Amino acid sequence: MSIPLQIATYTVALPAVLSGLVFAIAWQLEVRRSVAASYAAAIALGLGYIAGHVGTLGTPAYPPVEATQWLVYIAILGLVLGVFERRWHRQAWLRWGIRGSVVLVMGWLLLRPLISYSWSTTQATEWVLGLGAYVLASWWMAERLCLKMSAKRIGLLLILWGTAQSIAIVVSQSAVLAQLQGVLVSTIGVALVLAWVLPRAKVSLVSAAPLVALLFSSHAAAGFFYSELPAWSVVFLGLTPVLALLIWRMGESTKLAVGGFACAFAAAVAAVWIAVSNAPPSY
Amino acid sequence: MKMKMKSSLATLAVTVALFLGSASSASAAENYHIDATHSRVTFRVKHFGVSYFYGQFFDVSGTFKVDDINASKSEVNVIIKVNSLDTHDAKRDGHLKGPDFFNAKAFPVMTFKGKKYKKLGGGKVQVTGDLMLHGVSKSITITLAHVGAGKDPWGGYRSGYDGTFTIKRSDYGMKFMLGGIGDEVTITMGIEGVRK
């Protein structure tokens, strides 16, 4: 199979088809008023990402030895949290306590090679806590967006954010991480298409908030720590959804909706431009 | 008579002891540290099935011990810094050192540690040991050929070995672009040591 065909199959088609299948099943459950339908986004995006990851990189090693191999387990974690979090953990203090523990463990696992070989204890502590704060902020922001905004609007924003992140990562010397980000964008694309084409399906991305937050921040972290994604690109990528959320919270008008997208687009372009500027010339 | 016999036996014993002592010291194990300036690890891999692409690692260090009498007591420990990779193209070097291939920030060194040694004759020795690459350790066997040994102009004594072996990069978790860049990688290790 040629490389473009491999990318089209494993990065786009396979995750999209699997996600679409899960959403289709969820729609039937929704018609029958089953509660399970409300978890469709977590399962659809999670399974789609896992399938795309395995298709792109093969079965992950266990135990994993590097960051990209941990991503599939982070996706499983995001899927499980998306399904069970709001049901089991109604108390905010318990929910945030678990989130804090999850992000610290995730940060330690992702950064373990650097902790083992390159950093002092102080550096390791600073970076793990810093990454944890970034992930928690992403999680809060994803949750706010998914709770307040429609799936159409969130889907479009996530695709803009995810595409910018993928481009920034590929020019920063990692095609693998960019492909995996593309897998995630592909699954979100299915949700967006369904939200636009089949409003009766009542697509909701709320349950996918943990998965989105964990994977977006993991890809950015892996790009920054193990590839050459510049720090300012990471900052502007993080600002992309934040700026949109800040504008949209001001009201429901069309101007504000467009304004939010415009600010998000500007931040995304800045992130990509910084990454391109820092990339060495082509070979 | 008895005194003369005792004296002869004592002389014989001392002579034999001296002979054995000189024999063992002449063939004692020799310890070397690897001279990075004159050691290299090069590799080649197929590019889209049409040609071989070559690269090398310049930062090679470590030690080896040569025991001519008992080859099983020899030792070799080679440490290669992944960041010393050079293919004469900055962007390609960066890509190879990134997460898609060697992931130098996560795995800054590759190592080979010999465990079993077998003299093959003709100046060759077969070394079986652990190759640690990309966080994965696998047992491999390399045939090292002794290139030569002798004094250098600065009063030191040098010895060099050369060996070539082939691995599959996918065995070590490097699976990116197996269609375009070959799975089999041929590695040539040329090491020169300075006797301690």
Coordinates of C-alpha atoms in Angstrom, one line a residue:
Chain A
M1 CA 0.0 0.0 0.0
S2 CA 1.4 3.4 -0.9
I3 CA 2.1 5.9 1.8
P4 CA -0.7 8.4 0.8
L5 CA -3.1 5.4 0.7
Q6 CA -1.9 4.2 4.1
I7 CA -2.5 7.7 5.5
A8 CA -6.0 8.0 3.9
T9 CA -6.9 4.5 5.2
Y10 CA -5.6 4.5 8.7
T11 CA -5.5 8.2 9.6
V12 CA -8.9 9.2 8.0
A13 CA -11.1 6.4 6.8
L14 CA -10.8 3.8 9.5
P15 CA -11.3 6.1 12.5
A16 CA -14.1 7.9 10.7
V17 CA -16.0 4.7 9.8
L18 CA -15.7 3.3 13.3
S19 CA -16.8 6.6 14.9
G20 CA -19.7 6.8 12.5
L21 CA -20.8 3.3 13.3
V22 CA -20.8 4.1 17.0
F23 CA -22.8 7.3 16.5
A24 CA -25.3 5.3 14.3
I25 CA -25.8 2.8 17.1
A26 CA -26.2 5.6 19.6
W27 CA -28.8 7.3 17.4
Q28 CA -30.9 4.1 17.5
L29 CA -30.4 4.0 21.3
E30 CA -31.5 7.7 21.5
V31 CA -34.6 6.9 19.6
R32 CA -35.3 4.2 22.2
R33 CA -34.5 6.8 24.9
S34 CA -31.6 4.9 26.2
V35 CA -29.2 6.7 28.6
A36 CA -26.3 5.0 26.9
A37 CA -26.7 7.3 23.9
S38 CA -25.4 10.2 26.0
Y39 CA -22.0 8.5 26.1
A40 CA -21.7 8.0 22.4
A41 CA -19.2 10.8 21.8
A42 CA -16.7 9.3 24.3
I43 CA -17.0 5.8 22.8
A44 CA -17.1 7.0 19.2
L45 CA -14.1 9.2 19.4
G46 CA -12.2 6.8 21.7
L47 CA -12.7 3.7 19.6
G48 CA -12.0 5.7 16.4
Y49 CA -8.8 7.0 17.8
I50 CA -7.6 3.6 19.1
A51 CA -8.3 2.0 15.7
G52 CA -6.4 4.8 13.9
H53 CA -3.5 4.5 16.3
V54 CA -3.2 0.8 15.9
G55 CA -3.6 1.1 12.1
T56 CA -0.9 3.8 12.0
L57 CA 1.7 2.3 14.4
G58 CA 0.6 -1.3 14.9
T59 CA -0.2 -2.9 18.2
P60 CA 1.3 -0.8 21.0
A61 CA 4.0 -2.4 23.1
Y62 CA 3.2 -3.3 26.6
P63 CA 4.6 -2.0 28.7
P64 CA 5.0 1.1 26.6
V65 CA 8.6 2.5 26.3
E66 CA 7.9 5.9 24.7
A67 CA 5.3 8.6 24.6
T68 CA 3.5 7.6 21.4
Q69 CA 2.9 4.2 22.8
W70 CA 1.2 5.6 25.9
L71 CA -1.3 7.6 23.8
V72 CA -3.5 4.6 23.1
Y73 CA -3.8 3.9 26.8
I74 CA -4.5 7.6 27.4
A75 CA -7.3 7.3 24.9
I76 CA -8.7 4.3 26.7
L77 CA -8.5 6.3 30.0
G78 CA -10.3 9.3 28.3
L79 CA -13.0 7.0 27.0
V80 CA -13.6 5.4 30.4
L81 CA -13.6 8.8 32.2
G82 CA -16.0 10.2 29.6
V83 CA -18.5 7.4 30.2
F84 CA -18.3 7.2 34.0
E85 CA -17.0 10.6 35.3
R86 CA -20.3 12.5 35.4
R87 CA -22.2 9.5 36.6
W88 CA -20.0 8.4 39.4
H89 CA -18.4 11.6 40.5
R90 CA -21.1 14.2 41.1
Q91 CA -19.1 16.0 43.8
A92 CA -16.9 18.5 42.2
W93 CA -14.1 18.1 44.8
L94 CA -14.0 14.3 44.1
R95 CA -14.1 14.8 40.3
W96 CA -11.3 17.3 40.4
G97 CA -9.3 15.2 42.8
I98 CA -9.4 12.3 40.4
R99 CA -8.6 14.5 37.5
G100 CA -5.6 15.9 39.3
S101 CA -4.3 12.4 40.1
V102 CA -4.9 11.3 36.5
V103 CA -3.0 14.2 35.0
L104 CA 0.0 13.8 37.4
V105 CA 0.3 10.1 36.6
M106 CA -0.2 10.8 32.9
G107 CA 2.5 13.5 33.0
W108 CA 4.9 11.2 34.8
L109 CA 4.3 8.4 32.3
L110 CA 4.7 10.7 29.2
L111 CA 7.9 12.3 30.6
R112 CA 9.5 9.3 32.2
P113 CA 12.4 8.9 29.7
L114 CA 13.3 12.6 30.3
I115 CA 12.9 12.1 34.1
S116 CA 15.1 9.0 34.0
Y117 CA 17.9 10.4 31.7
S118 CA 17.9 14.1 31.5
W119 CA 16.3 16.0 34.4
S120 CA 17.1 16.6 38.1
T121 CA 14.4 16.0 40.6
T122 CA 13.5 19.7 40.7
Q123 CA 13.3 19.9 37.0
A124 CA 11.2 16.7 36.8
T125 CA 8.8 18.0 39.5
E126 CA 8.4 21.4 37.8
W127 CA 7.7 19.9 34.4
V128 CA 5.3 17.2 35.6
L129 CA 3.4 19.8 37.7
G130 CA 3.5 22.3 34.8
L131 CA 2.2 19.7 32.3
G132 CA -0.5 18.7 34.8
A133 CA -1.7 22.3 35.1
Y134 CA -1.8 22.6 31.3
V135 CA -3.9 19.4 31.0
L136 CA -6.2 20.4 33.8
A137 CA -6.8 23.8 32.2
S138 CA -7.5 22.1 28.9
W139 CA -9.9 19.7 30.6
W140 CA -11.8 22.5 32.3
M141 CA -12.0 24.4 29.1
A142 CA -13.1 21.4 27.0
E143 CA -15.8 20.7 29.6
R144 CA -17.1 24.3 29.6
L145 CA -17.2 24.4 25.8
C146 CA -19.0 21.1 25.4
L147 CA -21.6 21.9 28.1
K148 CA -22.4 25.4 26.8
M149 CA -22.0 25.2 23.1
S150 CA -23.7 23.1 20.4
A151 CA -21.9 20.1 18.8
K152 CA -21.7 22.0 15.5
R153 CA -19.8 24.9 17.0
I154 CA -17.6 22.8 19.2
G155 CA -16.9 20.4 16.3
L156 CA -15.8 23.2 14.0
L157 CA -13.6 24.7 16.7
L158 CA -12.0 21.3 17.6
I159 CA -11.3 20.7 13.9
L160 CA -9.6 24.1 13.5
W161 CA -7.6 23.5 16.7
G162 CA -6.7 19.9 15.8
T163 CA -5.7 20.7 12.2
A164 CA -3.5 23.6 13.4
Q165 CA -1.8 21.4 16.0
S166 CA -1.3 18.6 13.4
I167 CA 0.4 21.0 10.9
A168 CA 2.5 22.6 13.7
I169 CA 3.7 19.2 14.8
V170 CA 4.5 17.9 11.3
V171 CA 6.7 20.9 10.5
S172 CA 8.3 20.4 13.9
Q173 CA 9.7 17.0 12.8
S174 CA 7.2 14.5 13.8
A175 CA 4.9 13.0 11.2
V176 CA 3.8 10.2 13.6
L177 CA 2.4 12.6 16.2
A178 CA 0.8 14.7 13.4
Q179 CA -0.9 11.6 12.0
L180 CA -2.2 10.7 15.4
Q181 CA -3.6 14.2 15.8
G182 CA -5.2 13.7 12.4
V183 CA -6.8 10.5 13.5
L184 CA -8.5 12.5 16.3
V185 CA -9.6 15.3 13.9
S186 CA -11.1 12.6 11.7
T187 CA -13.3 11.2 14.4
I188 CA -14.4 14.8 15.4
G189 CA -15.2 15.4 11.8
V190 CA -17.7 12.6 11.8
A191 CA -19.4 14.1 14.8
L192 CA -19.5 17.5 13.1
V193 CA -21.0 16.1 9.9
L194 CA -23.7 14.2 11.8
A195 CA -24.5 17.3 13.8
W196 CA -25.0 19.4 10.6
V197 CA -26.6 16.7 8.4
L198 CA -28.7 14.9 11.0
P199 CA -29.9 17.4 13.7
R200 CA -32.4 14.8 14.8
A201 CA -29.5 12.6 15.9
K202 CA -28.8 15.1 18.7
V203 CA -25.1 14.7 18.7
S204 CA -23.5 15.8 21.9
L205 CA -19.7 16.0 22.6
V206 CA -20.0 16.5 26.4
S207 CA -18.9 12.9 27.2
A208 CA -15.8 13.4 24.9
A209 CA -14.5 16.3 26.9
P210 CA -12.0 14.2 28.9
L211 CA -10.8 12.4 25.8
V212 CA -10.3 15.6 23.9
A213 CA -8.5 17.3 26.7
L214 CA -6.2 14.4 27.4
L215 CA -5.3 13.7 23.8
F216 CA -4.9 17.2 22.6
S217 CA -2.6 18.1 25.5
S218 CA -0.7 14.8 25.2
H219 CA 0.0 15.3 21.5
A220 CA 1.2 18.9 22.2
A221 CA 3.3 17.7 25.1
A222 CA 4.9 14.9 23.0
G223 CA 5.6 17.4 20.2
F224 CA 7.2 19.9 22.6
F225 CA 9.2 17.5 24.7
Y226 CA 10.3 14.9 22.1
S227 CA 10.1 16.8 18.8
E228 CA 10.8 20.4 18.0
L229 CA 7.4 22.0 18.6
P230 CA 8.3 25.5 19.8
A231 CA 7.0 26.6 23.2
W232 CA 5.2 29.6 21.8
S233 CA 3.4 27.3 19.4
V234 CA 2.2 25.3 22.3
V235 CA 1.0 28.6 24.0
F236 CA -0.9 29.8 21.0
L237 CA -2.4 26.3 20.4
G238 CA -3.6 26.4 24.0
L239 CA -5.1 29.8 23.4
T240 CA -7.0 28.8 20.4
P241 CA -10.1 27.3 22.2
V242 CA -9.7 29.6 25.2
L243 CA -10.1 32.8 23.1
A244 CA -13.2 31.3 21.4
L245 CA -14.7 30.4 24.8
L246 CA -14.1 33.9 26.2
I247 CA -15.8 35.6 23.3
W248 CA -18.7 33.1 23.1
R249 CA -19.4 33.5 26.8
M250 CA -20.2 37.2 26.2
G251 CA -23.4 36.3 24.4
E252 CA -25.3 34.4 21.6
S253 CA -25.2 36.8 18.7
T254 CA -23.9 35.9 15.3
K255 CA -21.2 38.6 15.6
L256 CA -19.9 37.0 18.7
A257 CA -20.0 33.5 17.2
V258 CA -17.9 34.7 14.2
G259 CA -15.7 36.8 16.4
G260 CA -14.9 33.8 18.6
F261 CA -13.9 31.7 15.5
A262 CA -11.9 34.6 14.2
C263 CA -9.9 34.9 17.4
A264 CA -9.4 31.1 17.5
F265 CA -8.3 31.1 13.9
A266 CA -5.8 33.9 14.5
A267 CA -4.3 32.0 17.4
A268 CA -4.1 28.8 15.4
V269 CA -2.4 30.6 12.5
A270 CA 0.1 32.1 14.9
A271 CA 0.9 28.7 16.3
V272 CA 1.5 27.2 12.9
W273 CA 3.5 30.3 11.7
I274 CA 5.9 30.1 14.7
A275 CA 6.4 26.3 14.1
V276 CA 7.1 26.9 10.4
S277 CA 9.5 29.7 11.2
N278 CA 11.5 27.5 13.5
A279 CA 11.6 24.5 11.1
P280 CA 14.9 23.8 9.3
P281 CA 14.8 23.9 5.4
S282 CA 13.3 20.9 3.6
Y283 CA 15.3 17.7 2.7
Chain B
M1 CA 73.4 -36.5 48.4
K2 CA 70.0 -35.7 49.9
M3 CA 71.0 -32.1 50.2
K4 CA 71.9 -32.0 46.6
M5 CA 68.6 -33.5 45.5
K6 CA 66.7 -31.0 47.6
S7 CA 68.6 -28.1 46.2
S8 CA 68.0 -29.4 42.6
L9 CA 64.3 -29.8 43.3
A10 CA 64.1 -26.3 44.7
T11 CA 65.9 -24.8 41.7
L12 CA 63.5 -26.7 39.4
A13 CA 60.4 -25.5 41.3
V14 CA 61.6 -21.9 41.1
T15 CA 62.4 -22.2 37.4
V16 CA 58.9 -23.6 36.7
A17 CA 57.3 -20.9 38.8
L18 CA 59.2 -18.2 37.0
F19 CA 58.3 -19.7 33.6
L20 CA 54.6 -19.9 34.4
G21 CA 54.6 -16.4 35.9
S22 CA 56.2 -14.9 32.8
A23 CA 53.9 -16.9 30.5
S24 CA 50.7 -15.6 32.3
S25 CA 51.9 -12.0 32.5
A26 CA 52.7 -12.0 28.7
S27 CA 49.1 -13.2 27.9
A28 CA 47.2 -11.3 30.7
A29 CA 43.9 -9.7 29.7
E30 CA 44.4 -6.2 28.3
N31 CA 42.0 -3.4 29.1
Y32 CA 41.2 -0.6 26.6
H33 CA 39.1 2.5 26.6
I34 CA 37.5 3.3 23.2
D35 CA 39.0 6.3 21.4
A36 CA 35.9 8.3 20.2
T37 CA 38.0 10.2 17.7
H38 CA 38.9 7.0 15.8
S39 CA 35.8 5.0 16.3
R40 CA 32.5 5.1 14.3
V41 CA 29.2 3.4 13.9
T42 CA 27.7 3.6 10.5
F43 CA 24.4 2.3 9.2
R44 CA 22.7 1.8 5.9
V45 CA 19.1 1.2 5.1
K46 CA 17.0 0.9 1.9
H47 CA 15.3 4.1 0.7
F48 CA 12.1 3.3 -1.2
G49 CA 13.6 0.1 -2.4
V50 CA 15.8 1.9 -4.9
S51 CA 19.1 2.7 -3.1
Y52 CA 20.9 2.5 0.2
F53 CA 20.9 5.5 2.5
Y54 CA 23.9 5.9 4.8
G55 CA 24.4 7.7 8.2
Q56 CA 26.8 7.6 11.1
F57 CA 27.1 8.2 14.8
F58 CA 30.3 10.0 15.8
D59 CA 30.1 9.9 19.6
V60 CA 31.2 6.3 20.4
S61 CA 32.7 5.5 23.8
G62 CA 33.2 2.7 26.2
T63 CA 35.7 0.0 27.0
F64 CA 36.8 -3.4 26.0
K65 CA 39.0 -6.1 27.5
V66 CA 40.9 -8.7 25.4
D67 CA 41.9 -12.0 26.9
D68 CA 43.8 -14.1 24.4
I69 CA 44.1 -17.1 26.7
N70 CA 40.5 -17.3 27.8
A71 CA 38.3 -15.5 25.4
S72 CA 35.3 -16.0 27.6
K73 CA 36.8 -13.5 30.0
S74 CA 36.9 -10.7 27.4
E75 CA 34.5 -7.8 27.7
V76 CA 33.1 -5.1 25.5
N77 CA 30.9 -2.2 26.4
V78 CA 30.0 0.3 23.7
I79 CA 28.0 3.5 24.3
I80 CA 26.7 5.6 21.4
K81 CA 25.2 9.0 21.8
V82 CA 22.1 9.2 19.6
N83 CA 22.5 13.0 19.2
S84 CA 25.7 12.4 17.4
L85 CA 23.8 11.1 14.4
D86 CA 24.9 12.8 11.1
T87 CA 23.5 12.3 7.6
H88 CA 24.7 15.6 6.2
D89 CA 21.3 17.1 6.3
A90 CA 20.1 19.2 9.2
K91 CA 16.4 18.6 8.7
R92 CA 16.8 14.9 8.1
D93 CA 19.0 14.6 11.1
G94 CA 16.3 16.4 13.2
H95 CA 13.6 14.0 11.9
L96 CA 15.7 10.9 12.5
K97 CA 16.5 12.1 16.1
G98 CA 12.8 12.9 16.7
P99 CA 9.9 10.7 17.9
D100 CA 9.4 9.2 14.4
F101 CA 12.7 7.3 14.6
F102 CA 15.4 7.3 17.3
N103 CA 13.6 9.7 19.7
A104 CA 16.9 11.0 21.0
K105 CA 15.4 13.1 23.8
A106 CA 13.7 10.0 25.2
F107 CA 16.6 7.6 24.5
P108 CA 19.8 9.6 24.4
V109 CA 22.2 6.6 24.2
M110 CA 22.4 3.2 22.5
T111 CA 24.5 0.5 24.1
F112 CA 26.0 -2.8 23.3
K113 CA 27.2 -5.0 26.2
G114 CA 28.9 -8.3 25.3
K115 CA 28.1 -11.4 27.4
K116 CA 29.5 -14.3 25.6
Y117 CA 32.8 -14.4 23.6
K118 CA 34.0 -17.1 21.3
K119 CA 37.3 -17.1 19.4
L120 CA 36.8 -18.1 15.8
G121 CA 40.3 -18.0 14.6
G122 CA 41.9 -15.8 11.9
G123 CA 41.7 -12.9 14.3
K124 CA 37.9 -13.1 14.6
V125 CA 35.8 -13.3 17.7
Q126 CA 32.1 -13.9 18.0
V127 CA 30.4 -11.7 20.6
T128 CA 26.9 -12.3 21.8
G129 CA 25.5 -9.5 23.9
D130 CA 22.6 -7.1 24.5
L131 CA 21.9 -4.2 22.1
M132 CA 19.8 -1.5 23.8
L133 CA 18.2 0.7 21.2
H134 CA 15.1 2.9 21.5
G135 CA 14.4 1.6 24.9
V136 CA 14.4 -2.0 23.8
S137 CA 17.1 -4.5 24.7
K138 CA 17.6 -7.6 22.5
S139 CA 20.4 -10.2 22.3
I140 CA 22.4 -10.1 19.1
T141 CA 25.6 -11.8 17.9
I142 CA 28.4 -9.9 16.1
T143 CA 31.5 -11.2 14.6
L144 CA 34.3 -8.8 15.2
A145 CA 37.5 -8.9 13.2
H146 CA 40.7 -7.8 14.8
V147 CA 42.2 -5.2 12.4
G148 CA 45.5 -4.7 14.1
A149 CA 47.4 -3.6 17.2
G150 CA 50.5 -1.6 18.0
K151 CA 52.2 1.4 19.6
D152 CA 51.2 4.9 18.6
P153 CA 53.5 7.9 18.4
W154 CA 52.5 9.2 21.8
G155 CA 53.6 6.2 23.8
G156 CA 50.2 4.5 23.9
Y157 CA 49.2 1.0 22.6
R158 CA 46.2 0.7 20.4
S159 CA 44.0 -2.1 19.1
G160 CA 41.1 -2.0 16.7
Y161 CA 38.2 -4.2 15.8
D162 CA 35.6 -4.0 13.0
G163 CA 32.2 -5.8 12.7
T164 CA 29.0 -5.7 10.7
F165 CA 25.6 -6.9 11.7
T166 CA 22.0 -6.5 10.6
I167 CA 18.9 -5.7 12.8
K168 CA 15.3 -5.0 12.1
R169 CA 14.4 -1.6 13.3
S170 CA 10.8 -2.7 13.9
D171 CA 12.1 -5.1 16.6
Y172 CA 13.2 -2.1 18.5
G173 CA 9.9 -0.2 18.2
M174 CA 10.9 2.0 15.2
K175 CA 8.0 1.3 12.9
F176 CA 7.5 4.6 11.1
M177 CA 7.4 4.4 7.3
L178 CA 8.3 0.8 7.0
G179 CA 7.0 0.9 3.5
G180 CA 9.4 3.7 2.4
I181 CA 12.4 3.1 4.6
G182 CA 13.6 -0.5 5.0
D183 CA 13.1 -2.5 8.1
E184 CA 16.6 -4.1 7.9
V185 CA 19.4 -1.9 8.9
T186 CA 23.0 -2.9 8.4
I187 CA 25.3 -1.5 11.0
T188 CA 29.1 -1.4 10.9
M189 CA 31.0 -0.8 14.1
G190 CA 34.6 0.2 13.9
I191 CA 36.3 0.7 17.3
E192 CA 39.8 1.6 18.2
G193 CA 40.9 1.3 21.8
V194 CA 43.8 2.7 23.8
R195 CA 45.3 0.4 26.3
K196 CA 44.9 1.6 29.9

